[in-house]
Short mmCIF file of C-alpha atoms in Angstrom, two decimals:
data_model
loop_
_atom_site.label_atom_id
_atom_site.label_comp_id
_atom_site.label_asym_id
_atom_site.label_seq_id
_atom_site.Cartn_x
_atom_site.Cartn_y
_atom_site.Cartn_z
CA MET A 1 -31.43 -7.77 -23.68
CA PHE A 2 -27.95 -8.65 -22.43
CA ARG A 3 -26.17 -5.37 -21.67
CA ILE A 4 -22.42 -4.96 -21.63
CA VAL A 5 -22.75 -1.33 -20.62
CA PRO A 6 -25.23 -0.02 -18.03
CA ASP A 7 -27.69 2.80 -18.65
CA THR A 8 -25.74 5.90 -19.65
CA ASN A 9 -26.32 9.62 -19.70
CA ILE A 10 -23.47 10.81 -21.92
CA ASP A 11 -23.59 14.20 -23.60
CA PHE A 12 -22.69 12.97 -27.10
CA ILE A 13 -23.95 16.12 -28.80
CA GLY A 14 -21.77 18.26 -26.53
CA LYS A 15 -18.71 16.45 -27.88
CA ARG A 16 -19.64 16.95 -31.52
CA LYS A 17 -17.03 19.62 -32.29
CA ALA A 18 -14.16 17.36 -31.23
CA ALA A 19 -15.75 14.52 -33.23
CA PHE A 20 -16.13 16.77 -36.28
CA ALA A 21 -12.43 17.73 -36.05
CA LEU A 22 -11.37 14.07 -35.91
CA SER A 23 -13.69 13.20 -38.77
CA ALA A 24 -12.37 16.08 -40.88
CA ILE A 25 -8.89 14.51 -40.65
CA LEU A 26 -10.27 11.10 -41.63
CA VAL A 27 -12.22 12.56 -44.57
CA ILE A 28 -9.22 14.54 -45.85
CA LEU A 29 -7.18 11.36 -45.65
CA GLY A 30 -9.89 9.55 -47.59
CA ILE A 31 -10.09 12.25 -50.28
CA VAL A 32 -6.32 12.07 -50.79
CA ALA A 33 -6.62 8.28 -51.09
CA LEU A 34 -9.49 8.69 -53.57
CA VAL A 35 -7.40 11.02 -55.74
CA MET A 36 -4.56 8.49 -55.63
CA VAL A 37 -6.96 5.77 -56.78
CA PHE A 38 -8.39 7.91 -59.60
CA THR A 39 -4.93 8.90 -60.82
CA GLY A 40 -3.57 5.35 -60.54
CA LYS A 41 -1.00 6.31 -57.88
CA ALA A 42 -2.46 4.01 -55.23
CA ASN A 43 -1.46 0.38 -54.84
CA LEU A 44 -4.03 -0.90 -57.35
CA GLY A 45 -4.71 -4.61 -57.58
CA ILE A 46 -4.58 -6.40 -60.90
CA ASP A 47 -8.39 -6.05 -61.06
CA PHE A 48 -7.89 -2.33 -61.77
CA ALA A 49 -4.29 -1.97 -62.96
CA GLY A 50 -4.35 -5.02 -65.18
CA GLY A 51 -1.96 -7.88 -64.65
CA VAL A 52 -1.54 -11.60 -64.40
CA MET A 53 -2.19 -14.03 -61.58
CA ILE A 54 -1.18 -17.66 -61.20
CA GLN A 55 -2.35 -19.94 -58.43
CA GLY A 56 -0.62 -23.26 -58.05
CA HIS A 57 1.27 -25.55 -55.71
CA PHE A 58 4.59 -27.36 -55.44
CA ASP A 59 5.06 -31.02 -54.62
CA GLN A 60 7.66 -30.14 -51.98
CA PRO A 61 7.90 -27.18 -49.56
CA VAL A 62 9.35 -23.95 -50.98
CA ALA A 63 10.32 -20.85 -48.99
CA ILE A 64 8.30 -17.83 -50.07
CA GLU A 65 11.46 -15.66 -50.04
CA GLU A 66 13.18 -18.10 -52.40
CA LEU A 67 10.25 -18.06 -54.84
CA ARG A 68 9.99 -14.25 -54.72
CA SER A 69 13.73 -13.87 -55.27
CA ALA A 70 13.62 -16.14 -58.33
CA LEU A 71 10.90 -14.02 -59.94
CA SER A 72 11.79 -10.49 -58.81
CA SER A 73 14.92 -10.18 -60.95
CA GLU A 74 12.76 -10.21 -64.09
CA PHE A 75 9.50 -8.93 -62.54
CA PRO A 76 10.38 -6.35 -59.85
CA ASP A 77 6.73 -5.76 -58.91
CA VAL A 78 5.95 -9.44 -58.39
CA GLN A 79 3.72 -10.30 -55.43
CA VAL A 80 4.00 -13.78 -53.97
CA THR A 81 1.50 -14.94 -51.39
CA LYS A 82 1.53 -18.31 -49.65
CA VAL A 83 -1.98 -19.73 -49.42
CA GLU A 84 -2.60 -21.37 -46.06
CA ASP A 85 -5.29 -24.00 -45.61
CA PHE A 86 -5.57 -24.55 -49.36
CA GLU A 87 -6.83 -27.97 -50.49
CA VAL A 88 -3.20 -29.00 -51.02
CA PRO A 89 -0.04 -27.79 -49.21
CA ASN A 90 2.74 -25.59 -50.62
CA ALA A 91 0.24 -23.43 -52.55
CA PHE A 92 1.09 -19.92 -53.76
CA ILE A 93 -0.52 -17.01 -55.58
CA ILE A 94 1.81 -15.10 -57.89
CA LYS A 95 0.82 -11.68 -59.28
CA THR A 96 2.44 -9.09 -61.49
CA LYS A 97 0.84 -5.88 -62.73
CA ARG A 98 0.40 -3.81 -65.87
CA PRO A 99 1.15 -5.93 -68.93
CA GLU A 100 1.04 -3.88 -72.14
CA ASP A 101 -1.84 -5.96 -73.49
CA GLU A 102 -3.42 -9.38 -73.07
CA ALA A 103 -0.93 -11.01 -75.45
CA ALA A 104 1.90 -9.65 -73.31
CA GLY A 105 0.04 -10.99 -70.28
CA GLU A 106 -0.10 -14.50 -71.74
CA ALA A 107 3.61 -14.30 -72.54
CA ARG A 108 4.28 -13.20 -68.97
CA LEU A 109 2.32 -16.16 -67.59
CA ASN A 110 4.40 -18.55 -69.63
CA ARG A 111 7.63 -16.83 -68.60
CA ILE A 112 6.74 -17.00 -64.91
CA THR A 113 5.99 -20.71 -65.21
CA GLU A 114 9.26 -21.24 -67.06
CA ILE A 115 11.27 -19.45 -64.36
CA VAL A 116 9.59 -21.47 -61.62
CA GLU A 117 10.22 -24.77 -63.40
CA THR A 118 13.88 -24.01 -64.13
CA THR A 119 14.57 -22.68 -60.63
CA PHE A 120 12.97 -25.54 -58.72
CA VAL A 121 14.06 -28.51 -60.80
CA GLY A 122 12.65 -31.77 -59.42
CA ASN A 123 9.94 -29.97 -57.47
CA THR A 124 6.93 -29.93 -59.80
CA PHE A 125 4.82 -26.77 -59.86
CA THR A 126 1.17 -27.50 -60.73
CA ARG A 127 -0.75 -24.51 -62.08
CA VAL A 128 -4.31 -24.61 -60.66
CA SER A 129 -5.59 -21.43 -62.28
CA SER A 130 -4.31 -18.38 -64.11
CA HIS A 131 -5.83 -15.06 -65.16
CA VAL A 132 -4.83 -12.23 -67.46
CA ILE A 133 -6.50 -8.84 -67.07
CA GLY A 134 -5.51 -6.30 -69.71
CA PRO A 135 -5.17 -2.57 -68.91
CA ALA A 136 -8.41 -1.77 -70.77
CA VAL A 137 -10.37 -4.31 -68.73
CA GLY A 138 -8.80 -2.98 -65.53
CA GLU A 139 -9.81 0.57 -66.44
CA THR A 140 -13.37 -0.58 -67.15
CA LEU A 141 -13.57 -2.41 -63.82
CA ARG A 142 -12.28 0.65 -61.98
CA ARG A 143 -14.85 2.90 -63.65
CA ASP A 144 -17.69 0.43 -62.94
CA ALA A 145 -16.61 0.16 -59.30
CA GLN A 146 -16.71 3.96 -58.93
CA TRP A 147 -20.24 4.06 -60.33
CA ALA A 148 -21.30 1.20 -58.03
CA VAL A 149 -20.17 3.19 -54.97
CA ILE A 150 -21.77 6.45 -56.17
CA ILE A 151 -25.11 4.82 -57.05
CA SER A 152 -25.18 2.93 -53.74
CA LEU A 153 -24.68 6.12 -51.75
CA LEU A 154 -27.34 7.98 -53.75
CA GLY A 155 -29.71 5.07 -53.01
CA ILE A 156 -29.00 5.51 -49.31
CA LEU A 157 -29.86 9.22 -49.55
CA VAL A 158 -33.21 8.49 -51.23
CA TYR A 159 -34.08 5.66 -48.81
CA ILE A 160 -33.44 7.67 -45.64
CA ALA A 161 -35.10 10.80 -47.11
CA VAL A 162 -38.28 8.78 -47.82
CA ARG A 163 -38.25 6.93 -44.49
CA PHE A 164 -37.42 9.94 -42.30
CA ASP A 165 -36.87 13.34 -43.91
CA PHE A 166 -34.45 15.04 -46.26
CA ARG A 167 -32.17 16.32 -43.47
CA SER A 168 -31.81 12.86 -41.96
CA GLY A 169 -31.13 11.46 -45.42
CA VAL A 170 -28.35 13.97 -46.02
CA ALA A 171 -26.89 13.33 -42.53
CA ALA A 172 -26.94 9.54 -43.01
CA THR A 173 -25.36 9.88 -46.46
CA ILE A 174 -22.62 12.17 -45.14
CA ALA A 175 -21.92 9.70 -42.31
CA THR A 176 -21.76 6.84 -44.83
CA PHE A 177 -19.45 8.81 -47.14
CA HIS A 178 -17.36 9.57 -44.05
CA ASP A 179 -17.06 5.87 -43.19
CA VAL A 180 -16.15 4.80 -46.72
CA LEU A 181 -13.56 7.57 -47.12
CA ALA A 182 -12.06 6.95 -43.67
CA VAL A 183 -11.60 3.22 -44.27
CA LEU A 184 -10.29 3.82 -47.79
CA GLY A 185 -7.82 6.42 -46.48
CA ILE A 186 -6.51 4.17 -43.72
CA MET A 187 -6.16 1.18 -46.07
CA ILE A 188 -4.25 3.23 -48.66
CA LEU A 189 -2.12 4.77 -45.89
CA LEU A 190 -1.22 1.24 -44.74
CA GLY A 191 -0.18 0.42 -48.31
CA LYS A 192 -2.94 -2.15 -48.76
CA GLU A 193 -3.99 -3.15 -52.23
CA PHE A 194 -7.08 -1.49 -53.75
CA ASP A 195 -8.94 -4.34 -55.47
CA LEU A 196 -12.47 -5.62 -56.02
CA LEU A 197 -12.56 -7.28 -52.59
CA LEU A 198 -11.90 -3.90 -50.99
CA ILE A 199 -14.78 -2.41 -53.00
CA VAL A 200 -17.04 -5.19 -51.68
CA ALA A 201 -15.86 -4.44 -48.14
CA LEU A 202 -16.57 -0.69 -48.57
CA LEU A 203 -20.12 -1.36 -49.83
CA THR A 204 -20.70 -3.85 -47.00
CA LEU A 205 -19.60 -1.40 -44.34
CA ALA A 206 -21.80 1.30 -45.93
CA GLY A 207 -24.80 -0.95 -45.36
CA TYR A 208 -23.70 -1.77 -41.82
CA SER A 209 -23.19 1.89 -40.93
CA LEU A 210 -26.57 2.80 -42.39
CA SER A 211 -28.44 0.13 -40.39
CA ASP A 212 -26.97 1.42 -37.14
CA THR A 213 -27.83 5.02 -38.05
CA VAL A 214 -31.43 4.04 -38.91
CA VAL A 215 -31.89 2.50 -35.44
CA ILE A 216 -30.81 5.74 -33.77
CA PHE A 217 -32.94 7.89 -36.10
CA ASP A 218 -35.95 5.69 -35.31
CA ARG A 219 -35.47 6.27 -31.59
CA ILE A 220 -34.98 10.01 -32.16
CA ARG A 221 -38.28 10.14 -34.04
CA GLU A 222 -40.05 8.36 -31.17
CA ASN A 223 -38.58 10.67 -28.56
CA PHE A 224 -39.44 13.79 -30.57
CA LYS A 225 -43.11 12.91 -30.00
CA LYS A 226 -42.52 13.00 -26.22
CA TYR A 227 -40.25 16.04 -26.05
CA ARG A 228 -41.64 18.65 -28.36
CA GLY A 229 -40.26 21.78 -26.72
CA LYS A 230 -37.61 23.65 -28.64
CA SER A 231 -35.28 23.64 -25.63
CA GLN A 232 -35.61 19.84 -25.42
CA TYR A 233 -34.33 19.15 -28.93
CA VAL A 234 -30.72 18.38 -28.04
CA SER A 235 -31.82 16.45 -24.93
CA ALA A 236 -34.09 14.27 -27.05
CA VAL A 237 -31.24 13.43 -29.44
CA ASN A 238 -28.84 12.71 -26.56
CA LEU A 239 -31.43 10.53 -24.87
CA SER A 240 -32.02 8.58 -28.07
CA ILE A 241 -28.32 7.87 -28.58
CA ASN A 242 -27.93 6.77 -24.94
CA GLU A 243 -31.00 4.52 -25.14
CA THR A 244 -29.62 2.73 -28.21
CA LEU A 245 -26.00 2.66 -27.04
CA ALA A 246 -26.17 -0.83 -25.49
CA ARG A 247 -27.73 -2.24 -28.67
CA THR A 248 -25.11 -0.48 -30.79
CA ILE A 249 -22.20 -1.87 -28.75
CA ASN A 250 -23.67 -5.40 -28.60
CA THR A 251 -24.18 -5.46 -32.38
CA SER A 252 -20.74 -4.02 -33.12
CA LEU A 253 -18.95 -6.49 -30.83
CA THR A 254 -20.82 -9.41 -32.37
CA VAL A 255 -19.85 -8.37 -35.88
CA LEU A 256 -16.28 -7.62 -34.76
CA ILE A 257 -15.88 -11.14 -33.36
CA VAL A 258 -16.95 -12.63 -36.69
CA VAL A 259 -14.70 -10.47 -38.88
CA ALA A 260 -11.79 -10.86 -36.45
CA ILE A 261 -12.06 -14.64 -36.82
CA LEU A 262 -12.15 -14.14 -40.59
CA PHE A 263 -9.05 -11.94 -40.34
CA VAL A 264 -7.08 -14.53 -38.33
CA PHE A 265 -8.23 -17.74 -40.00
CA GLY A 266 -9.49 -16.57 -43.41
CA GLY A 267 -6.10 -16.75 -45.07
CA GLU A 268 -4.03 -14.22 -46.94
CA VAL A 269 -6.58 -13.73 -49.74
CA LEU A 270 -9.23 -12.45 -47.31
CA ARG A 271 -6.83 -10.55 -45.02
CA ASN A 272 -7.35 -7.07 -46.54
CA PHE A 273 -11.09 -7.67 -46.93
CA SER A 274 -11.55 -8.58 -43.27
CA LEU A 275 -9.25 -5.76 -42.11
CA ALA A 276 -11.40 -3.25 -44.03
CA LEU A 277 -14.51 -4.69 -42.36
CA ILE A 278 -12.94 -4.41 -38.89
CA LEU A 279 -12.08 -0.76 -39.54
CA GLY A 280 -15.54 -0.24 -41.03
CA VAL A 281 -17.34 -1.61 -37.97
CA LEU A 282 -15.30 0.59 -35.62
CA ILE A 283 -15.65 3.75 -37.71
CA GLY A 284 -19.30 3.03 -38.59
CA THR A 285 -20.18 2.68 -34.91
CA TYR A 286 -18.35 5.92 -34.14
CA SER A 287 -20.05 7.84 -36.96
CA SER A 288 -23.56 6.65 -36.13
CA VAL A 289 -23.13 8.10 -32.63
CA PHE A 290 -20.91 11.13 -33.14
CA ILE A 291 -21.56 12.22 -36.75
CA ALA A 292 -25.01 11.40 -38.16
CA SER A 293 -27.22 12.73 -35.36
CA PRO A 294 -25.00 15.76 -34.52
CA ILE A 295 -25.23 16.86 -38.18
CA VAL A 296 -29.02 16.96 -37.86
CA VAL A 297 -28.65 18.94 -34.61
CA GLU A 298 -26.33 21.47 -36.28
CA TRP A 299 -28.72 21.81 -39.22
CA GLU A 300 -31.71 22.31 -36.91
CA ALA A 301 -29.82 24.92 -34.88
CA ARG A 302 -29.06 26.97 -37.99
CA SER A 303 -32.41 26.47 -39.68
CA PRO A 304 -35.11 25.46 -37.16
CA ARG A 305 -37.95 23.52 -38.65
CA ARG A 306 -39.24 20.87 -36.29
CA PHE A 307 -39.81 23.25 -33.38
CA LYS A 308 -40.72 26.56 -35.03
#
């Protein structure tokens, strides 16, 4: 296997307290973000807050600031995004949030179109698609998304518990929760929009983080058969992490290259999605090394079972 890093002998377990302190900050940040999402104080996308969205294009170039200025006087929360590499040039996505109901949403769509047509006379605006999501639908989507995340994480716990043991399952689930909360916290801190694409990114990174953790747990299980002395427990875990480190870094860099390309060339619509994946790969790699296995070590130290 091509190796970017040589064989290592790093005491990862010895650095677990510093890693736990850093992770505690990330988790607290994520919990605050989660509360903001649940209470509607985060920057919710129209998927969850309800709203309207129009995608269309002009015949002639229009400055995004000019379009935003024309709409913001009547819709202060308007979001205007220029769509690069669309099938036609001069394409934009226009969003506003929280109509009172779907009828109000339809009226808002018509009003936005009217403002655009009267502001840019002689420059035809062609509406490609439009959507209205009422507050009730947004609330339903938000509740369904929460259940999707909870059920996914419970599935991870059961899968790892069956494949390895209950302690490893709990450790892998904690590490996965850690990754999801950390990425969510950073995205909310950056003011990014919480929408369905971000939910997809969080579930994707949960799967990525889990696969990396499973590889390390597999190697730990193999090495436990060789080093069965109680005093060799920590050494066996450290050895396992070091033996899989090159594979972990190779895999992470490969995925990072792909999502970085998506971030740069994927356009504005996929920008938050790809940013969440980049953060997820970095944090997932960190947690599989510094969080998942050290949790099992701490648990074993307080309640020995494997080497009684």
